[in-house]
Short mmCIF file of C-alpha atoms and ligand atoms in Angstrom, two decimals:
data_model
loop_
_atom_site.label_atom_id
_atom_site.label_comp_id
_atom_site.label_asym_id
_atom_site.label_seq_id
_atom_site.Cartn_x
_atom_site.Cartn_y
_atom_site.Cartn_z
CA MET A 1 -13.42 7.98 1.39
CA LYS A 2 -13.57 8.92 4.97
CA GLU A 3 -12.89 12.79 5.97
CA ARG A 4 -8.74 12.75 7.69
CA GLY A 5 -8.41 16.46 8.34
CA SER A 6 -10.19 16.89 11.70
CA ASP A 7 -7.86 15.91 14.89
CA ILE A 8 -11.22 14.86 16.87
CA LEU A 9 -11.63 11.17 17.38
CA LYS A 10 -14.70 9.47 15.87
CA GLU A 11 -16.67 6.08 15.47
CA GLY A 12 -15.03 4.23 13.01
CA ASP A 13 -11.69 5.53 13.46
CA VAL A 14 -8.91 3.39 13.40
CA ILE A 15 -6.65 4.25 15.84
CA HIS A 16 -3.29 3.24 17.35
CA LEU A 17 -2.76 2.99 21.44
CA LEU A 18 1.25 3.66 21.89
CA SER A 19 3.15 2.41 25.00
CA ARG A 20 6.18 4.08 26.73
CA LYS A 21 8.03 1.16 24.92
CA GLY A 22 6.54 2.20 21.24
CA ARG A 23 4.62 -0.75 20.88
CA ARG A 24 1.46 0.11 19.17
CA TYR A 25 -1.47 -2.05 19.60
CA GLN A 26 -4.76 -1.34 17.09
CA PHE A 27 -8.28 -0.89 17.68
CA GLN A 28 -11.38 0.58 15.43
CA LEU A 29 -13.54 2.72 17.52
CA ARG A 30 -17.10 1.47 18.40
CA SER A 31 -19.63 3.47 19.87
CA GLY A 32 -20.37 1.49 23.29
CA GLY A 33 -17.13 -0.62 22.75
CA LYS A 34 -14.76 -1.89 24.96
CA LEU A 35 -11.22 -1.78 24.78
CA HIS A 36 -9.41 -4.46 26.43
CA HIS A 37 -5.34 -4.64 26.69
CA SER A 38 -3.48 -6.93 29.12
CA GLY A 39 -6.17 -7.39 31.58
CA GLU A 40 -7.00 -3.54 31.62
CA PHE A 41 -9.47 -1.60 29.42
CA ILE A 42 -11.06 1.59 28.54
CA PRO A 43 -14.83 2.26 27.46
CA HIS A 44 -14.42 3.69 23.05
CA ASP A 45 -16.87 6.21 23.97
CA GLU A 46 -14.05 7.55 26.90
CA ILE A 47 -11.81 8.09 23.59
CA ILE A 48 -14.21 9.38 20.75
CA GLY A 49 -14.76 13.02 20.95
CA LYS A 50 -10.73 13.31 21.71
CA ARG A 51 -7.87 14.62 20.23
CA ASP A 52 -5.54 12.99 17.95
CA GLY A 53 -2.82 11.90 19.89
CA THR A 54 -3.94 12.35 23.24
CA LEU A 55 -2.97 10.54 26.05
CA VAL A 56 -5.10 8.08 28.15
CA ALA A 57 -5.18 6.07 30.93
CA LEU A 58 -6.58 2.37 30.85
CA SER A 59 -8.28 0.78 33.97
CA GLY A 60 -5.33 -0.36 35.77
CA GLY A 61 -3.38 2.90 35.26
CA SER A 62 -1.81 2.09 31.87
CA ARG A 63 -1.28 4.85 30.17
CA PHE A 64 -0.89 5.39 26.29
CA ILE A 65 -1.08 7.88 23.55
CA VAL A 66 -3.64 7.27 21.45
CA LEU A 67 -2.96 7.89 17.78
CA ARG A 68 -4.63 7.54 14.16
CA PRO A 69 -2.11 5.98 12.24
CA THR A 70 -0.78 6.79 8.71
CA LEU A 71 -0.69 4.89 6.02
CA ALA A 72 2.68 3.11 6.55
CA GLU A 73 1.93 2.29 10.10
CA TYR A 74 -1.42 0.81 9.63
CA ILE A 75 0.08 -1.06 6.56
CA LEU A 76 2.26 -2.90 9.80
CA LYS A 77 -0.58 -3.84 11.56
CA MET A 78 -3.66 -4.84 9.01
CA PRO A 79 -4.39 -8.54 8.66
CA ARG A 80 -2.66 -10.18 6.08
CA GLY A 81 -3.59 -12.65 3.09
CA ALA A 82 -0.51 -11.97 1.17
CA GLN A 83 2.86 -10.35 1.49
CA VAL A 84 2.43 -6.76 1.58
CA ILE A 85 4.68 -3.87 -0.28
CA TYR A 86 5.69 -1.57 2.84
CA ALA A 87 6.05 2.23 2.82
CA LYS A 88 9.06 2.83 1.45
CA ASP A 89 8.51 1.11 -1.66
CA ILE A 90 4.80 2.29 -1.62
CA GLY A 91 6.36 5.77 -1.47
CA VAL A 92 8.64 5.26 -4.94
CA ILE A 93 6.05 3.61 -6.71
CA LEU A 94 3.70 6.67 -6.06
CA THR A 95 5.85 9.18 -7.47
CA TYR A 96 7.84 6.95 -10.24
CA ALA A 97 4.15 5.47 -11.53
CA ASP A 98 2.96 9.15 -11.25
CA ILE A 99 -0.38 8.49 -9.73
CA PHE A 100 -2.03 11.91 -10.05
CA PRO A 101 -5.80 13.24 -8.40
CA GLY A 102 -8.08 11.83 -11.36
CA ALA A 103 -5.78 9.27 -12.82
CA ARG A 104 -7.45 5.53 -14.05
CA VAL A 105 -5.72 3.28 -12.36
CA LEU A 106 -4.88 -0.30 -12.86
CA GLU A 107 -3.53 -3.19 -10.21
CA ALA A 108 -2.60 -6.28 -9.97
CA GLY A 109 -3.48 -8.11 -7.70
CA ILE A 110 -4.79 -6.43 -4.95
CA GLY A 111 -2.79 -9.07 -2.09
CA SER A 112 -3.49 -7.64 1.36
CA GLY A 113 -4.55 -4.77 -0.17
CA ALA A 114 -1.50 -1.84 1.12
CA VAL A 115 -1.59 -0.48 -2.55
CA THR A 116 -4.78 -0.39 -3.19
CA ILE A 117 -5.57 1.91 -0.20
CA SER A 118 -2.38 4.29 -1.59
CA LEU A 119 -3.36 3.81 -4.77
CA LEU A 120 -6.95 5.10 -4.17
CA ARG A 121 -5.57 8.06 -2.04
CA GLY A 122 -2.95 9.43 -4.70
CA ALA A 123 -5.57 9.17 -7.58
CA GLY A 124 -8.48 10.90 -5.03
CA GLU A 125 -12.33 10.99 -5.77
CA LYS A 126 -12.16 12.09 -9.11
CA GLY A 127 -9.60 8.80 -9.57
CA SER A 128 -10.61 5.45 -10.08
CA VAL A 129 -8.67 1.88 -9.04
CA THR A 130 -9.57 -1.10 -10.48
CA SER A 131 -8.15 -4.20 -9.08
CA TYR A 132 -7.87 -7.87 -10.53
CA GLU A 133 -7.15 -10.34 -8.43
CA ILE A 134 -7.39 -14.91 -8.54
CA ARG A 135 -7.29 -15.37 -5.02
CA GLU A 136 -11.07 -14.26 -3.50
CA ASP A 137 -10.16 -14.94 -0.03
CA PHE A 138 -7.28 -12.42 -0.20
CA ALA A 139 -9.65 -10.02 -2.39
CA GLU A 140 -11.94 -10.64 0.70
CA LYS A 141 -9.68 -9.39 3.25
CA ALA A 142 -8.13 -6.58 0.98
CA MET A 143 -12.06 -5.35 1.07
CA GLU A 144 -11.77 -5.12 4.83
CA ASN A 145 -8.81 -3.60 5.63
CA ILE A 146 -9.32 -0.84 2.77
CA LYS A 147 -13.18 0.11 3.73
CA ARG A 148 -11.78 -0.15 7.35
CA TYR A 149 -8.94 2.45 6.37
CA LEU A 150 -10.66 4.64 3.86
CA GLY A 151 -13.91 4.03 4.59
CA GLU A 152 -16.85 3.38 1.21
CA THR A 153 -14.99 4.45 -1.96
CA GLY A 154 -17.06 4.31 -5.04
CA ASN A 155 -14.28 4.55 -7.18
CA HIS A 156 -12.70 1.34 -6.63
CA ARG A 157 -13.69 -2.00 -8.79
CA LEU A 158 -12.00 -5.37 -7.85
CA ILE A 159 -12.70 -8.04 -10.48
CA ASN A 160 -12.52 -11.60 -10.21
CA LYS A 161 -10.19 -12.63 -12.68
CA ASP A 162 -6.64 -14.03 -13.79
CA ILE A 163 -4.99 -10.92 -15.43
CA TYR A 164 -2.74 -13.13 -17.44
CA ASP A 165 -5.90 -14.15 -19.75
CA GLY A 166 -6.60 -10.16 -20.47
CA ILE A 167 -7.42 -6.58 -19.65
CA ASP A 168 -11.11 -6.07 -19.84
CA ASP A 169 -11.59 -2.45 -19.86
CA GLY A 170 -9.14 0.05 -20.54
CA PRO A 171 -7.46 2.00 -21.86
CA PHE A 172 -5.47 3.48 -18.25
CA ASP A 173 -3.67 5.46 -17.33
CA ARG A 174 -1.53 3.88 -15.15
CA ILE A 175 -0.58 -0.29 -14.22
CA VAL A 176 0.73 -1.26 -10.99
CA LEU A 177 1.85 -5.20 -11.06
CA ASP A 178 2.15 -6.62 -8.03
CA LEU A 179 2.48 -11.32 -9.09
CA PRO A 180 4.88 -13.20 -10.15
CA GLU A 181 4.87 -13.12 -13.87
CA PRO A 182 4.29 -8.99 -14.83
CA TRP A 183 5.63 -9.69 -18.36
CA ARG A 184 2.60 -11.99 -18.99
CA VAL A 185 0.68 -8.78 -18.91
CA VAL A 186 2.97 -7.00 -20.86
CA PRO A 187 1.00 -7.80 -24.26
CA HIS A 188 -1.96 -6.74 -22.97
CA ALA A 189 -0.89 -4.03 -20.99
CA VAL A 190 0.31 -2.40 -24.56
CA ASP A 191 -3.65 -2.37 -25.46
CA ASN A 192 -4.95 -1.16 -22.28
CA ILE A 193 -2.36 1.90 -21.44
CA ARG A 194 -2.95 5.27 -23.25
CA GLY A 195 -0.51 6.84 -24.72
CA GLY A 196 2.50 8.50 -22.12
CA GLY A 197 1.00 5.89 -19.87
CA ILE A 198 3.29 4.56 -16.98
CA PHE A 199 3.65 0.42 -16.53
CA LEU A 200 5.20 -0.43 -13.45
CA CYS A 201 5.73 -3.18 -11.61
CA PHE A 202 7.02 -4.33 -8.12
CA LEU A 203 9.36 -7.70 -7.82
CA PRO A 204 11.46 -9.92 -5.35
CA THR A 205 14.25 -11.05 -7.99
CA ILE A 206 16.12 -9.86 -10.63
CA ILE A 207 15.84 -12.77 -12.69
CA GLN A 208 11.75 -11.77 -13.05
CA THR A 209 12.75 -8.53 -13.55
CA VAL A 210 15.32 -8.90 -16.31
CA LYS A 211 12.73 -11.15 -17.77
CA VAL A 212 9.68 -8.42 -17.62
CA VAL A 213 12.44 -5.91 -19.11
CA GLU A 214 13.25 -7.77 -22.37
CA SER A 215 9.44 -7.93 -22.79
CA LEU A 216 9.30 -4.49 -22.46
CA ARG A 217 11.55 -3.97 -24.87
CA GLU A 218 10.57 -6.64 -27.11
CA SER A 219 6.57 -5.03 -27.10
CA ASP A 220 8.65 -2.38 -29.03
CA CYS A 221 5.83 0.19 -27.08
CA PHE A 222 7.40 1.34 -24.18
CA THR A 223 10.34 3.72 -23.46
CA PHE A 224 12.36 5.04 -20.61
CA ILE A 225 12.34 1.13 -18.81
CA ASN A 226 13.89 1.81 -15.73
CA THR A 227 14.87 -0.50 -13.12
CA ILE A 228 15.11 1.03 -9.20
CA GLU A 229 15.74 -0.22 -5.43
CA THR A 230 14.87 1.52 -2.78
CA LEU A 231 17.22 1.79 0.52
CA ILE A 232 16.20 3.17 3.50
CA ARG A 233 18.83 3.65 6.65
CA HIS A 234 17.44 4.94 9.79
CA TRP A 235 19.63 7.00 12.04
CA ASN A 236 20.01 6.91 15.66
CA ILE A 237 20.74 10.38 16.97
CA ASP A 238 21.25 10.27 20.85
CA GLY A 239 23.88 11.96 23.04
CA ARG A 240 27.14 11.21 21.48
CA SER A 241 25.65 8.13 19.66
CA VAL A 242 25.50 9.86 16.76
CA ARG A 243 25.51 6.96 13.58
CA PRO A 244 23.05 4.71 11.39
CA GLU A 245 20.88 1.95 12.83
CA HIS A 246 22.96 -1.02 12.71
CA ARG A 247 20.60 -2.91 10.92
CA MET A 248 18.28 -1.81 8.24
CA VAL A 249 16.02 -4.03 5.81
CA ALA A 250 18.10 -4.41 2.58
CA HIS A 251 16.14 -5.69 0.30
CA THR A 252 12.29 -6.16 -0.50
CA GLY A 253 11.82 -5.81 -4.69
CA PHE A 254 12.68 -4.21 -8.03
CA ILE A 255 10.53 -2.12 -8.96
CA THR A 256 9.97 -1.80 -12.58
CA ILE A 257 9.32 1.63 -14.79
CA ALA A 258 8.27 2.44 -18.63
CA ARG A 259 6.28 4.54 -20.64
CA ARG A 260 3.79 3.71 -23.05
CA VAL A 261 5.25 5.46 -26.49
CA GLU A 262 4.16 5.15 -30.18
CA LYS A 263 7.62 3.68 -30.92
CA PRO A 264 10.52 4.18 -29.18
CA LEU A 265 13.46 5.68 -30.82
CA SER A 266 16.40 2.97 -32.02
N1 LIG B 1 0.58 -5.99 -3.64
C1 LIG B 1 -0.28 -6.21 -2.05
C2 LIG B 1 0.19 -7.95 -2.38
C3 LIG B 1 0.15 -8.48 -3.77
S1 LIG B 1 0.53 -9.97 -3.47
C4 LIG B 1 -0.37 -5.58 -1.41
O1 LIG B 1 0.88 -4.70 -1.09
O2 LIG B 1 -0.95 -5.61 -0.33
C5 LIG B 1 -0.07 -10.45 -5.03
C6 LIG B 1 -1.06 -10.69 -5.30
O3 LIG B 1 -1.09 -10.78 -7.16
C7 LIG B 1 -1.89 -12.17 -4.67
O4 LIG B 1 -2.35 -11.55 -3.99
C8 LIG B 1 -1.86 -12.90 -5.89
O5 LIG B 1 -3.67 -13.64 -5.30
C9 LIG B 1 -2.19 -12.03 -6.94
N2 LIG B 1 -2.12 -12.54 -8.42
C10 LIG B 1 -0.66 -13.42 -8.24
N3 LIG B 1 -1.34 -13.97 -10.04
C11 LIG B 1 -2.21 -13.00 -10.58
C12 LIG B 1 -2.86 -13.10 -11.57
N4 LIG B 1 -2.51 -13.86 -12.90
N5 LIG B 1 -4.45 -12.13 -11.86
C13 LIG B 1 -4.86 -11.65 -10.86
N6 LIG B 1 -4.21 -11.94 -9.17
C14 LIG B 1 -2.84 -12.51 -9.36
#
């Protein structure tokens, strides 16, 4: 994985150019390359070696701040095959699935790789992430997104397979699902999550959520079955205007979490 501790911008780093109006433009630094924007340019070599957060001027005089994107900012700008899960839900997924350094995590599907990057960071180099995905084109794009942000990851495995047909390589500590019919994974999850392990799925509708909750109950192997959603409301704080923002993202999806046990108490 790329080292992120240093504040010196390096070849291969993904950077955002931030305009005065708060717009962001994403680039990857390549020695010898030229960064073009709105008819102006700056050689990458004038940015490589500078500090994260530095101010630069392009050839026409426009000024920008150069910043390495946070994961949440990167996700918003990365090329997408499938719809991604955004930071507000990823934060909750990481804590409620209790992704710890060293965890063996299974996810499906990989989509655009937003959750994968987050799981890889959470599980760390001592952990591992296995991603099941049926669409090779999505997987390819996701793997590029992951590599661009994290660099080489030796602890990530992609399996081009339909997870509804089964899971081969358990047991896992955690299973994280973002696909349309997670209830079809429940029987395989029973055999492939270790005792005390966690099953988590993200679903856009409550009809799907009810179905997965019922199948978790029927399996008679899970307890603490719990469904939540995340609402984040931004605030405007500017002089006397101190109020919530008028608009918010009201709905993305429902997160259902369950804990694998020998048998739930009835
Ligand atoms: N969490 C991802 C987005 C996942 S979108 C992200 O944040 O980037 C859902 C993905 O699940 C799609 O890529 C789809 O191809 C995949 N998928 C759907 N059904 C599947 C199945 N049965 N087995 C494996 N992958 C599946």
